[in-house]
Coordinates of C-alpha atoms in Angstrom, one line a residue:
X110 CA 84.1 108.1 116.0
X111 CA 81.3 110.4 117.3
X112 CA 81.2 113.9 115.8
X113 CA 82.1 115.7 119.1
X114 CA 85.2 113.6 119.6
X115 CA 86.3 114.1 116.0
X116 CA 85.8 117.9 116.3
X117 CA 87.6 118.1 119.6
X118 CA 90.6 116.3 118.0
X119 CA 90.5 118.5 114.9
X120 CA 90.5 121.6 117.1
X121 CA 93.0 120.3 119.6
X122 CA 90.7 120.9 122.5
X123 CA 89.7 119.0 125.6
X124 CA 92.8 116.9 126.4
X125 CA 94.8 119.3 128.6
X126 CA 94.8 122.6 130.4
X127 CA 94.8 125.5 128.0
X128 CA 96.1 128.9 129.4
X129 CA 93.9 130.8 127.0
X130 CA 90.8 128.9 128.3
X131 CA 92.0 129.4 131.9
X132 CA 92.1 133.1 131.2
X133 CA 88.6 132.9 129.6
X134 CA 87.3 131.1 132.7
X135 CA 88.8 133.7 135.0
X136 CA 87.0 136.4 132.9
X137 CA 83.7 134.5 133.2
X138 CA 84.2 134.2 137.0
X139 CA 84.9 138.0 137.3
X140 CA 82.0 139.0 135.1
X141 CA 79.5 136.8 137.0
X142 CA 81.2 137.1 140.4
X143 CA 81.1 133.3 140.7
X144 CA 83.7 131.5 142.7
X145 CA 84.1 128.7 140.1
X146 CA 84.1 129.1 136.4
X147 CA 84.9 126.5 133.7
X148 CA 85.3 125.8 130.0
X149 CA 84.3 122.1 129.9
X150 CA 84.6 119.7 126.9
X151 CA 82.6 116.5 126.9
X152 CA 84.1 113.2 125.8
X153 CA 82.3 109.9 125.5
X154 CA 83.2 108.8 129.1
X155 CA 84.4 111.9 130.8
X156 CA 84.4 115.7 130.9
X157 CA 87.6 117.7 130.9
X158 CA 88.0 121.3 132.3
X159 CA 90.4 122.8 129.8
X160 CA 89.6 126.2 131.3
X161 CA 89.3 126.5 135.1
X162 CA 89.1 129.4 137.5
X163 CA 88.8 128.9 141.3
X164 CA 88.3 132.1 143.2
X165 CA 89.9 132.9 146.5
X166 CA 86.7 132.1 148.5
X167 CA 86.7 128.5 147.2
X168 CA 87.4 126.1 150.1
X169 CA 90.6 124.0 149.9
X170 CA 88.7 120.7 149.6
X171 CA 86.8 121.9 146.5
X172 CA 90.0 123.4 145.0
X173 CA 91.7 120.1 145.5
X174 CA 88.8 118.2 144.0
X175 CA 88.9 120.4 140.9
X176 CA 92.6 120.2 140.4
X177 CA 92.5 117.0 138.3
X178 CA 90.1 118.7 135.9
X179 CA 88.6 115.4 134.8
X180 CA 85.2 114.2 135.9
X181 CA 82.8 111.4 135.1
X182 CA 80.0 112.3 132.7
X183 CA 77.6 111.6 135.6
X184 CA 79.1 114.5 137.6
X185 CA 77.7 117.9 137.2
X186 CA 75.2 119.5 134.8
X187 CA 77.3 120.2 131.7
X188 CA 76.6 116.9 129.9
X189 CA 72.9 117.7 130.2
X190 CA 73.5 121.2 128.7
X191 CA 75.4 119.6 125.8
X192 CA 72.6 117.1 125.1
X193 CA 69.9 119.7 125.3
X194 CA 72.0 122.2 123.3
X195 CA 70.4 125.0 125.5
X196 CA 71.6 127.1 128.4
X197 CA 70.7 125.9 131.9
X198 CA 70.1 128.0 135.0
X199 CA 69.8 126.3 138.4
X200 CA 69.5 129.0 141.1
X201 CA 69.4 126.2 143.8
X202 CA 70.1 122.7 142.5
X203 CA 68.2 121.3 145.5
X204 CA 65.0 122.7 144.1
X205 CA 65.2 120.4 141.2
X206 CA 64.8 116.6 142.0
X207 CA 66.4 115.7 138.7
X208 CA 69.5 117.6 139.6
X209 CA 69.6 117.5 143.4
X210 CA 71.0 114.0 143.5
X211 CA 74.0 114.7 141.3
X212 CA 77.3 113.6 142.9
X213 CA 78.7 117.2 142.7
X214 CA 76.1 118.3 145.3
X215 CA 77.4 115.9 148.0
X216 CA 81.0 115.5 146.9
X217 CA 81.9 119.0 146.0
X218 CA 79.1 121.1 147.6
X219 CA 77.8 122.7 144.4
X220 CA 74.5 124.5 145.0
X221 CA 73.9 126.6 141.9
X222 CA 74.8 126.3 138.3
X223 CA 74.7 128.5 135.2
X224 CA 76.0 127.1 131.9
X225 CA 75.6 127.4 128.1
X226 CA 76.7 125.1 125.3
X227 CA 79.6 125.7 123.0
X228 CA 78.2 124.9 119.5
X229 CA 80.8 125.2 116.9
X230 CA 80.5 126.4 113.3
X231 CA 79.7 122.8 112.2
X232 CA 76.8 122.5 114.6
X233 CA 78.5 120.2 117.1
X234 CA 78.1 120.9 120.8
X235 CA 81.7 120.6 122.0
X236 CA 81.1 121.4 125.7
X237 CA 80.1 124.3 127.9
X238 CA 81.1 127.5 129.6
X239 CA 79.7 127.5 133.1
X240 CA 79.9 129.0 136.5
X241 CA 78.9 127.4 139.8
X242 CA 78.6 128.5 143.4
X243 CA 78.5 126.7 146.7
X244 CA 75.6 128.8 147.8
X245 CA 72.2 129.1 146.1
X246 CA 72.4 132.0 143.7
X247 CA 69.6 133.9 141.9
X248 CA 71.2 134.1 138.4
X249 CA 68.0 135.1 136.7
X250 CA 67.6 136.3 133.1
X251 CA 70.6 138.6 133.3
X252 CA 72.8 135.6 134.2
X253 CA 71.3 133.6 131.5
X254 CA 71.9 136.3 128.9
X255 CA 75.5 136.8 130.1
X256 CA 76.5 133.1 130.0
X257 CA 75.0 132.8 126.5
X258 CA 76.9 135.8 125.3
X259 CA 80.1 134.5 126.8
X260 CA 79.6 131.1 125.1
X261 CA 79.1 132.8 121.7
X262 CA 82.2 134.9 122.3
X263 CA 84.3 131.7 123.0
X264 CA 82.8 129.9 120.0
X265 CA 83.9 132.8 117.8
X266 CA 87.4 132.5 119.2
X267 CA 87.5 128.8 118.6
X268 CA 86.2 129.2 115.0
X269 CA 88.8 132.0 114.4
X270 CA 91.6 129.7 115.7
X271 CA 90.5 127.1 113.2
X272 CA 90.5 129.7 110.4
X273 CA 86.7 129.3 110.1

């Protein structure tokens, strides 16, 4: 079993909605003023949004698309962040040929992304904290620093829950 899956099981994360992570996602959305915020755990064949915040300005179709909380690993940018183990800022995903063709651009309407990896105390990248917008968004260095700080805060909470 891959390390990430083993760690997610040990921590009891990534298999269902978690009210604490929904609250954390809400905080991320408020701090960054983003309409969509997520705590996303990456499995071998899927990603699961254990924490999800959809703001009032999010169109109904997007809200409905996010409701299942489960996505293919090919959807979105979080799997890339986990593999790279580094934060990613995309002010306008259409400016990046590598990312512009992602299904979330056409199917959900995502135009900007800001995310950071959740690397636990054992060094395993479990998933991400991220925010997205349906409009291009100049996140800049302040956005990058904010999302990295929030990821570190959540990792500290996960480690504390484990007693580590």
